[in-house]
PDB file of C-alpha atoms in Angstrom:
ATOM      1  CA  TYR A   1      76.838  96.916 112.463  1.00  0.00           C
ATOM      2  CA  ARG A   2      80.563  96.837 111.647  1.00  0.00           C
ATOM      3  CA  SER A   3      82.994  97.246 114.532  1.00  0.00           C
ATOM      4  CA  ARG A   4      84.656 100.643 114.759  1.00  0.00           C
ATOM      5  CA  TYR A   5      88.405 101.126 114.617  1.00  0.00           C
ATOM      6  CA  PRO A   6      89.825 101.260 118.161  1.00  0.00           C
ATOM      7  CA  SER A   7      91.295 104.526 119.443  1.00  0.00           C
ATOM      8  CA  GLN A   8      94.568 102.670 120.110  1.00  0.00           C
ATOM      9  CA  VAL A   9      95.303 103.006 116.380  1.00  0.00           C
ATOM     10  CA  ILE A  10      95.940 106.701 116.938  1.00  0.00           C
ATOM     11  CA  ASP A  11      98.053 105.986 120.033  1.00  0.00           C
ATOM     12  CA  ILE A  12     100.271 103.671 117.992  1.00  0.00           C
ATOM     13  CA  LEU A  13     100.652 106.168 115.163  1.00  0.00           C
ATOM     14  CA  LYS A  14     101.531 108.982 117.577  1.00  0.00           C
ATOM     15  CA  ILE A  15     104.322 106.871 119.090  1.00  0.00           C
ATOM     16  CA  ARG A  16     105.609 105.092 115.994  1.00  0.00           C
ATOM     17  CA  CYS A  17     105.044 107.675 113.254  1.00  0.00           C
ATOM     18  CA  GLY A  18     104.946 110.975 115.115  1.00  0.00           C
ATOM     19  CA  LEU A  19     101.329 111.657 114.168  1.00  0.00           C
ATOM     20  CA  LEU A  20     100.309 115.189 115.187  1.00  0.00           C
ATOM     21  CA  PRO A  21      96.904 116.912 115.042  1.00  0.00           C
ATOM     22  CA  GLU A  22      98.205 119.307 112.394  1.00  0.00           C
ATOM     23  CA  HIS A  23      99.047 116.508 109.942  1.00  0.00           C
ATOM     24  CA  HIS A  24      96.823 116.222 106.854  1.00  0.00           C
ATOM     25  CA  VAL A  25      95.515 112.723 106.115  1.00  0.00           C
ATOM     26  CA  ALA A  26      94.160 111.136 102.926  1.00  0.00           C
ATOM     27  CA  ASP A  27      91.816 108.220 103.632  1.00  0.00           C
ATOM     28  CA  VAL A  28      91.788 106.264 100.380  1.00  0.00           C
ATOM     29  CA  GLY A  29      88.903 103.909  99.755  1.00  0.00           C
ATOM     30  CA  ALA A  30      87.236 105.616 102.700  1.00  0.00           C
ATOM     31  CA  GLY A  31      83.833 103.966 102.385  1.00  0.00           C
ATOM     32  CA  THR A  32      81.470 105.481 104.941  1.00  0.00           C
ATOM     33  CA  GLY A  33      84.362 107.148 106.782  1.00  0.00           C
ATOM     34  CA  MET A  34      85.027 104.816 109.719  1.00  0.00           C
ATOM     35  CA  LEU A  35      88.815 105.204 109.503  1.00  0.00           C
ATOM     36  CA  SER A  36      88.539 108.928 108.754  1.00  0.00           C
ATOM     37  CA  GLU A  37      86.594 109.380 111.968  1.00  0.00           C
ATOM     38  CA  ILE A  38      89.392 108.367 114.329  1.00  0.00           C
ATOM     39  CA  PHE A  39      91.771 110.823 112.640  1.00  0.00           C
ATOM     40  CA  LEU A  40      89.152 113.570 112.844  1.00  0.00           C
ATOM     41  CA  GLN A  41      88.667 112.874 116.539  1.00  0.00           C
ATOM     42  CA  HIS A  42      92.430 113.333 116.965  1.00  0.00           C
ATOM     43  CA  GLY A  43      92.185 116.776 115.328  1.00  0.00           C
ATOM     44  CA  ASN A  44      93.527 115.903 111.882  1.00  0.00           C
ATOM     45  CA  SER A  45      92.097 117.316 108.675  1.00  0.00           C
ATOM     46  CA  VAL A  46      91.120 114.459 106.353  1.00  0.00           C
ATOM     47  CA  VAL A  47      90.345 114.167 102.663  1.00  0.00           C
ATOM     48  CA  ALA A  48      88.297 111.017 102.073  1.00  0.00           C
ATOM     49  CA  ILE A  49      88.656 109.435  98.630  1.00  0.00           C
ATOM     50  CA  GLU A  50      85.874 107.030  97.647  1.00  0.00           C
ATOM     51  CA  PRO A  51      84.760 105.835  94.178  1.00  0.00           C
ATOM     52  CA  ASN A  52      81.398 104.319  95.169  1.00  0.00           C
ATOM     53  CA  ASP A  53      78.579 106.860  95.007  1.00  0.00           C
ATOM     54  CA  GLU A  54      76.474 105.373  97.826  1.00  0.00           C
ATOM     55  CA  MET A  55      79.444 104.966 100.159  1.00  0.00           C
ATOM     56  CA  ARG A  56      80.620 108.475  99.376  1.00  0.00           C
ATOM     57  CA  ALA A  57      77.157 109.880 100.100  1.00  0.00           C
ATOM     58  CA  ALA A  58      77.255 108.233 103.560  1.00  0.00           C
ATOM     59  CA  CYS A  59      80.713 109.684 104.152  1.00  0.00           C
ATOM     60  CA  GLU A  60      79.455 113.133 103.194  1.00  0.00           C
ATOM     61  CA  GLN A  61      76.901 112.872 106.007  1.00  0.00           C
ATOM     62  CA  LEU A  62      79.860 112.435 108.370  1.00  0.00           C
ATOM     63  CA  ALA A  63      81.376 115.604 106.907  1.00  0.00           C
ATOM     64  CA  SER A  64      78.412 117.615 108.180  1.00  0.00           C
ATOM     65  CA  ALA A  65      79.581 116.861 111.732  1.00  0.00           C
ATOM     66  CA  TRP A  66      83.308 117.322 111.037  1.00  0.00           C
ATOM     67  CA  PRO A  67      84.376 120.548 109.284  1.00  0.00           C
ATOM     68  CA  GLY A  68      87.857 119.089 108.857  1.00  0.00           C
ATOM     69  CA  LEU A  69      86.589 116.388 106.484  1.00  0.00           C
ATOM     70  CA  LEU A  70      86.571 116.833 102.705  1.00  0.00           C
ATOM     71  CA  VAL A  71      85.009 114.037 100.631  1.00  0.00           C
ATOM     72  CA  LYS A  72      86.051 113.522  97.001  1.00  0.00           C
ATOM     73  CA  LYS A  73      85.394 111.010  94.258  1.00  0.00           C
ATOM     74  CA  GLY A  74      88.524 109.118  93.279  1.00  0.00           C
ATOM     75  CA  THR A  75      90.380 105.821  93.484  1.00  0.00           C
ATOM     76  CA  ALA A  76      93.610 104.547  94.999  1.00  0.00           C
ATOM     77  CA  GLU A  77      95.132 104.596  91.534  1.00  0.00           C
ATOM     78  CA  GLU A  78      93.856 108.099  90.673  1.00  0.00           C
ATOM     79  CA  THR A  79      93.093 110.059  93.844  1.00  0.00           C
ATOM     80  CA  GLY A  80      92.892 113.441  92.125  1.00  0.00           C
ATOM     81  CA  LEU A  81      95.032 114.968  94.896  1.00  0.00           C
ATOM     82  CA  GLU A  82      97.905 117.367  94.304  1.00  0.00           C
ATOM     83  CA  PRO A  83     101.516 116.156  94.532  1.00  0.00           C
ATOM     84  CA  ALA A  84     103.060 116.327  98.030  1.00  0.00           C
ATOM     85  CA  SER A  85      99.758 117.421  99.565  1.00  0.00           C
ATOM     86  CA  VAL A  86      99.314 115.014 102.518  1.00  0.00           C
ATOM     87  CA  ASP A  87     101.392 113.785 105.459  1.00  0.00           C
ATOM     88  CA  PHE A  88      99.679 110.409 105.846  1.00  0.00           C
ATOM     89  CA  VAL A  89      97.891 108.149 103.400  1.00  0.00           C
ATOM     90  CA  ALA A  90      95.567 105.743 105.192  1.00  0.00           C
ATOM     91  CA  ALA A  91      93.533 102.848 103.840  1.00  0.00           C
ATOM     92  CA  GLY A  92      91.141 100.652 105.759  1.00  0.00           C
ATOM     93  CA  ARG A  93      89.202  97.629 104.594  1.00  0.00           C
ATOM     94  CA  ALA A  94      89.675  98.554 100.941  1.00  0.00           C
ATOM     95  CA  PHE A  95      93.351  97.757 100.349  1.00  0.00           C
ATOM     96  CA  HIS A  96      92.564  94.293  98.952  1.00  0.00           C
ATOM     97  CA  TRP A  97      90.787  95.982  96.022  1.00  0.00           C
ATOM     98  CA  PHE A  98      93.754  98.207  95.066  1.00  0.00           C
ATOM     99  CA  ASP A  99      95.916  97.673  92.012  1.00  0.00           C
ATOM    100  CA  ILE A 100      99.160  98.064  93.950  1.00  0.00           C
ATOM    101  CA  THR A 101     101.298  98.531  90.845  1.00  0.00           C
ATOM    102  CA  ARG A 102      99.364 101.767  90.184  1.00  0.00           C
ATOM    103  CA  ALA A 103      98.413 102.729  93.740  1.00  0.00           C
ATOM    104  CA  ARG A 104     101.994 102.740  94.998  1.00  0.00           C
ATOM    105  CA  PRO A 105     103.247 105.499  92.632  1.00  0.00           C
ATOM    106  CA  GLU A 106     100.039 107.460  93.282  1.00  0.00           C
ATOM    107  CA  PHE A 107     100.648 107.320  97.043  1.00  0.00           C
ATOM    108  CA  GLN A 108     104.280 108.305  96.513  1.00  0.00           C
ATOM    109  CA  LYS A 109     103.129 111.267  94.449  1.00  0.00           C
ATOM    110  CA  ILE A 110     100.626 112.697  96.937  1.00  0.00           C
ATOM    111  CA  LEU A 111     102.759 112.143 100.063  1.00  0.00           C
ATOM    112  CA  ARG A 112     105.033 114.858 101.386  1.00  0.00           C
ATOM    113  CA  PRO A 113     108.695 113.927 101.990  1.00  0.00           C
ATOM    114  CA  ALA A 114     109.013 111.290 104.740  1.00  0.00           C
ATOM    115  CA  GLY A 115     105.238 110.807 104.726  1.00  0.00           C
ATOM    116  CA  TRP A 116     103.672 107.644 106.118  1.00  0.00           C
ATOM    117  CA  VAL A 117     101.290 105.053 104.724  1.00  0.00           C
ATOM    118  CA  VAL A 118      98.926 103.395 107.207  1.00  0.00           C
ATOM    119  CA  LEU A 119      96.930 100.264 106.361  1.00  0.00           C
ATOM    120  CA  ALA A 120      94.316  99.085 108.852  1.00  0.00           C
ATOM    121  CA  THR A 121      91.852  96.223 108.966  1.00  0.00           C
ATOM    122  CA  ASN A 122      89.364  95.437 111.710  1.00  0.00           C
ATOM    123  CA  SER A 123      87.876  91.986 111.410  1.00  0.00           C
ATOM    124  CA  ARG A 124      86.534  89.008 113.280  1.00  0.00           C
ATOM    125  CA  VAL A 125      88.929  86.315 114.490  1.00  0.00           C
ATOM    126  CA  ARG A 126      88.207  83.279 112.358  1.00  0.00           C
ATOM    127  CA  ASP A 127      89.803  80.265 114.031  1.00  0.00           C
ATOM    128  CA  ASP A 128      90.485  80.885 117.732  1.00  0.00           C
ATOM    129  CA  SER A 129      87.620  78.816 119.178  1.00  0.00           C
ATOM    130  CA  PRO A 130      84.827  76.364 118.333  1.00  0.00           C
ATOM    131  CA  GLN A 131      82.426  79.328 118.200  1.00  0.00           C
ATOM    132  CA  SER A 132      84.572  81.219 115.683  1.00  0.00           C
ATOM    133  CA  MET A 133      84.960  78.137 113.517  1.00  0.00           C
ATOM    134  CA  ALA A 134      81.204  77.485 113.695  1.00  0.00           C
ATOM    135  CA  TYR A 135      80.513  81.005 112.427  1.00  0.00           C
ATOM    136  CA  GLU A 136      82.942  80.548 109.525  1.00  0.00           C
ATOM    137  CA  ALA A 137      81.273  77.232 108.682  1.00  0.00           C
ATOM    138  CA  LEU A 138      77.904  79.028 108.704  1.00  0.00           C
ATOM    139  CA  LEU A 139      79.211  81.596 106.217  1.00  0.00           C
ATOM    140  CA  SER A 140      80.816  78.943 104.043  1.00  0.00           C
ATOM    141  CA  GLU A 141      77.677  76.792 103.881  1.00  0.00           C
ATOM    142  CA  ASN A 142      75.075  79.533 103.531  1.00  0.00           C
ATOM    143  CA  GLY A 143      77.007  82.372 101.911  1.00  0.00           C
ATOM    144  CA  THR A 144      78.130  83.023  98.366  1.00  0.00           C
ATOM    145  CA  ASP A 145      81.698  82.741  97.080  1.00  0.00           C
ATOM    146  CA  TYR A 146      83.151  82.287 100.594  1.00  0.00           C
ATOM    147  CA  ALA A 147      86.489  80.763  99.529  1.00  0.00           C
ATOM    148  CA  ALA A 148      87.268  83.491  96.991  1.00  0.00           C
ATOM    149  CA  ASN A 149      86.341  86.234  99.452  1.00  0.00           C
ATOM    150  CA  ARG A 150      88.507  84.765 102.207  1.00  0.00           C
ATOM    151  CA  LYS A 151      91.458  84.502  99.845  1.00  0.00           C
ATOM    152  CA  ARG A 152      90.990  88.137  98.779  1.00  0.00           C
ATOM    153  CA  TYR A 153      91.489  89.285 102.371  1.00  0.00           C
ATOM    154  CA  GLU A 154      94.767  87.375 102.809  1.00  0.00           C
ATOM    155  CA  ILE A 155      96.903  90.401 101.969  1.00  0.00           C
ATOM    156  CA  GLY A 156     100.062  89.872 104.024  1.00  0.00           C
ATOM    157  CA  SER A 157     102.322  89.149 101.041  1.00  0.00           C
ATOM    158  CA  THR A 158     100.705  91.961  99.043  1.00  0.00           C
ATOM    159  CA  ILE A 159     101.496  94.440 101.819  1.00  0.00           C
ATOM    160  CA  ASP A 160     105.119  93.291 101.931  1.00  0.00           C
ATOM    161  CA  GLU A 161     105.406  93.783  98.181  1.00  0.00           C
ATOM    162  CA  PHE A 162     103.714  97.193  98.425  1.00  0.00           C
ATOM    163  CA  PHE A 163     106.468  98.462 100.761  1.00  0.00           C
ATOM    164  CA  ARG A 164     109.329  96.688  98.981  1.00  0.00           C
ATOM    165  CA  GLY A 165     112.477  98.806  99.128  1.00  0.00           C
ATOM    166  CA  GLY A 166     111.172 100.831 102.061  1.00  0.00           C
ATOM    167  CA  GLU A 167     110.236  99.933 105.615  1.00  0.00           C
ATOM    168  CA  HIS A 168     107.124  98.856 107.448  1.00  0.00           C
ATOM    169  CA  SER A 169     105.981  97.446 110.777  1.00  0.00           C
ATOM    170  CA  LYS A 170     102.859  95.609 111.872  1.00  0.00           C
ATOM    171  CA  GLU A 171     100.904  95.601 115.117  1.00  0.00           C
ATOM    172  CA  GLU A 172      97.660  94.044 116.323  1.00  0.00           C
ATOM    173  CA  ILE A 173      94.959  95.199 118.736  1.00  0.00           C
ATOM    174  CA  ALA A 174      92.599  92.586 120.188  1.00  0.00           C
ATOM    175  CA  GLY A 175      88.940  93.447 120.782  1.00  0.00           C
ATOM    176  CA  GLU A 176      85.436  92.046 120.680  1.00  0.00           C
ATOM    177  CA  GLN A 177      81.908  92.735 119.482  1.00  0.00           C
ATOM    178  CA  ARG A 178      78.921  91.969 121.702  1.00  0.00           C
ATOM    179  CA  LEU A 179      75.965  91.363 119.388  1.00  0.00           C
ATOM    180  CA  THR A 180      72.268  90.822 119.978  1.00  0.00           C
ATOM    181  CA  LEU A 181      70.443  88.625 117.470  1.00  0.00           C
ATOM    182  CA  GLU A 182      69.395  91.700 115.482  1.00  0.00           C
ATOM    183  CA  GLU A 183      72.974  93.000 115.480  1.00  0.00           C
ATOM    184  CA  LEU A 184      74.379  89.590 114.522  1.00  0.00           C
ATOM    185  CA  VAL A 185      72.023  89.457 111.540  1.00  0.00           C
ATOM    186  CA  GLY A 186      72.878  93.032 110.560  1.00  0.00           C
ATOM    187  CA  PHE A 187      76.610  92.425 110.896  1.00  0.00           C
ATOM    188  CA  THR A 188      76.410  89.243 108.814  1.00  0.00           C
ATOM    189  CA  GLN A 189      74.350  90.936 106.118  1.00  0.00           C
ATOM    190  CA  SER A 190      77.055  93.609 105.828  1.00  0.00           C
ATOM    191  CA  LEU A 191      79.556  90.959 104.713  1.00  0.00           C
ATOM    192  CA  SER A 192      80.105  90.541 100.993  1.00  0.00           C
ATOM    193  CA  VAL A 193      79.541  86.768 101.212  1.00  0.00           C
ATOM    194  CA  SER A 194      76.007  87.162 102.584  1.00  0.00           C
ATOM    195  CA  PRO A 195      73.116  86.493 100.185  1.00  0.00           C
ATOM    196  CA  GLN A 196      70.697  89.351  99.663  1.00  0.00           C
ATOM    197  CA  PRO A 197      66.929  88.891 100.254  1.00  0.00           C
ATOM    198  CA  SER A 198      66.282  88.014  96.602  1.00  0.00           C
ATOM    199  CA  HIS A 199      68.920  85.227  96.639  1.00  0.00           C
ATOM    200  CA  PRO A 200      67.777  81.592  97.028  1.00  0.00           C
ATOM    201  CA  LYS A 201      70.228  81.071  99.924  1.00  0.00           C
ATOM    202  CA  TYR A 202      68.912  84.013 101.954  1.00  0.00           C
ATOM    203  CA  ALA A 203      66.297  82.092 103.975  1.00  0.00           C
ATOM    204  CA  GLY A 204      68.827  79.406 104.844  1.00  0.00           C
ATOM    205  CA  MET A 205      71.291  82.015 106.071  1.00  0.00           C
ATOM    206  CA  GLN A 206      68.671  83.624 108.315  1.00  0.00           C
ATOM    207  CA  ALA A 207      67.716  80.270 109.830  1.00  0.00           C
ATOM    208  CA  ALA A 208      71.365  79.339 110.382  1.00  0.00           C
ATOM    209  CA  LEU A 209      72.005  82.645 112.145  1.00  0.00           C
ATOM    210  CA  ARG A 210      69.120  82.058 114.540  1.00  0.00           C
ATOM    211  CA  GLU A 211      70.433  78.575 115.325  1.00  0.00           C
ATOM    212  CA  PHE A 212      73.958  79.912 115.823  1.00  0.00           C
ATOM    213  CA  PHE A 213      72.742  82.630 118.185  1.00  0.00           C
ATOM    214  CA  ALA A 214      70.630  80.187 120.230  1.00  0.00           C
ATOM    215  CA  LYS A 215      73.645  77.902 120.694  1.00  0.00           C
ATOM    216  CA  TRP A 216      76.318  80.491 121.465  1.00  0.00           C
ATOM    217  CA  LYS A 217      74.484  83.332 123.211  1.00  0.00           C
ATOM    218  CA  ARG A 218      75.454  84.241 126.761  1.00  0.00           C
ATOM    219  CA  ASP A 219      73.195  84.884 129.728  1.00  0.00           C
ATOM    220  CA  ASP A 220      72.899  88.560 128.761  1.00  0.00           C
ATOM    221  CA  GLU A 221      71.468  87.580 125.346  1.00  0.00           C
ATOM    222  CA  VAL A 222      74.510  88.460 123.250  1.00  0.00           C
ATOM    223  CA  VAL A 223      77.138  86.538 121.373  1.00  0.00           C
ATOM    224  CA  VAL A 224      80.701  87.759 121.741  1.00  0.00           C
ATOM    225  CA  ILE A 225      82.710  87.853 118.519  1.00  0.00           C
ATOM    226  CA  PRO A 226      86.479  88.271 119.050  1.00  0.00           C
ATOM    227  CA  THR A 227      88.019  90.853 116.729  1.00  0.00           C
ATOM    228  CA  VAL A 228      91.515  91.922 115.764  1.00  0.00           C
ATOM    229  CA  CYS A 229      92.612  95.257 114.327  1.00  0.00           C
ATOM    230  CA  ARG A 230      95.771  94.831 112.265  1.00  0.00           C
ATOM    231  CA  ILE A 231      97.825  97.932 111.503  1.00  0.00           C
ATOM    232  CA  THR A 232     100.708  98.308 109.097  1.00  0.00           C
ATOM    233  CA  TYR A 233     102.595 101.601 109.021  1.00  0.00           C
ATOM    234  CA  GLY A 234     105.543 102.327 106.785  1.00  0.00           C
ATOM    235  CA  ARG A 235     107.325 104.450 104.230  1.00  0.00           C
ATOM    236  CA  PHE A 236     108.467 103.744 100.720  1.00  0.00           C
ATOM    237  CA  THR A 237     112.027 104.873 101.453  1.00  0.00           C
ATOM    238  CA  ALA A 238     113.813 103.466 104.474  1.00  0.00           C
ATOM    239  CA  MET A 239     114.401 106.220 107.029  1.00  0.00           C
ATOM    240  CA  GLY A 240     115.687 104.120 109.939  1.00  0.00           C
ATOM    241  CA  ASN A 241     112.671 104.785 112.212  1.00  0.00           C
ATOM    242  CA  ALA A 242     110.619 101.655 111.636  1.00  0.00           C
ATOM    243  CA  SER A 243     111.573  97.985 111.646  1.00  0.00           C
ATOM    244  CA  THR A 244     110.167  95.537 109.149  1.00  0.00           C
ATOM    245  CA  GLN A 245     108.335  92.601 110.679  1.00  0.00           C
TER     246      GLN A 245
END
């Protein structure tokens, strides 16, 4: 139910970072492999690093369709990869969990000279319209630990610190998700703030989602959720090819 990363990510990396099909990519905190997939579609070989057993098992299913994908257990702080073994290190919606004081030297170790780090998030837009704000209010009222989770995802200053002394640039890609009621429920349940069926707030969340859908659905029986994919690409040593924003 999560939105996929747009193919424009690869277009940006080809132009800005010189990404080629022969480059080897490490996807760190790969989860089920959503970010790995767009690199694989471009022709890159990818090693997916994921500590969670269930997530890694799902990613291994993706490997059955992509011979260029290797899935390994590891963390951002201890990937288990050889020094200077990859051209790009990518991280998707896992960067906010990294200990950057340990992940940074690990990334420096596994990258080849002049290698790139790519950080990507793909998320809903939270405050662009009454509908977006109503959905956030729904999550805040019926979810668990909403404020702490929202703060965890505010990683702009952490990214700047991560690349301190080097160079990095940021770009955004606008998109949308068109969700039926079933898909809206599934998407919401995939969020870490959503109560699970055994939680006392679960029934209230389900009722609130039905009310939200009834109010905001369009004639074709979907709600449209605006999304934004934010990409940061950079290097730890300034090379003069990217401008910090």
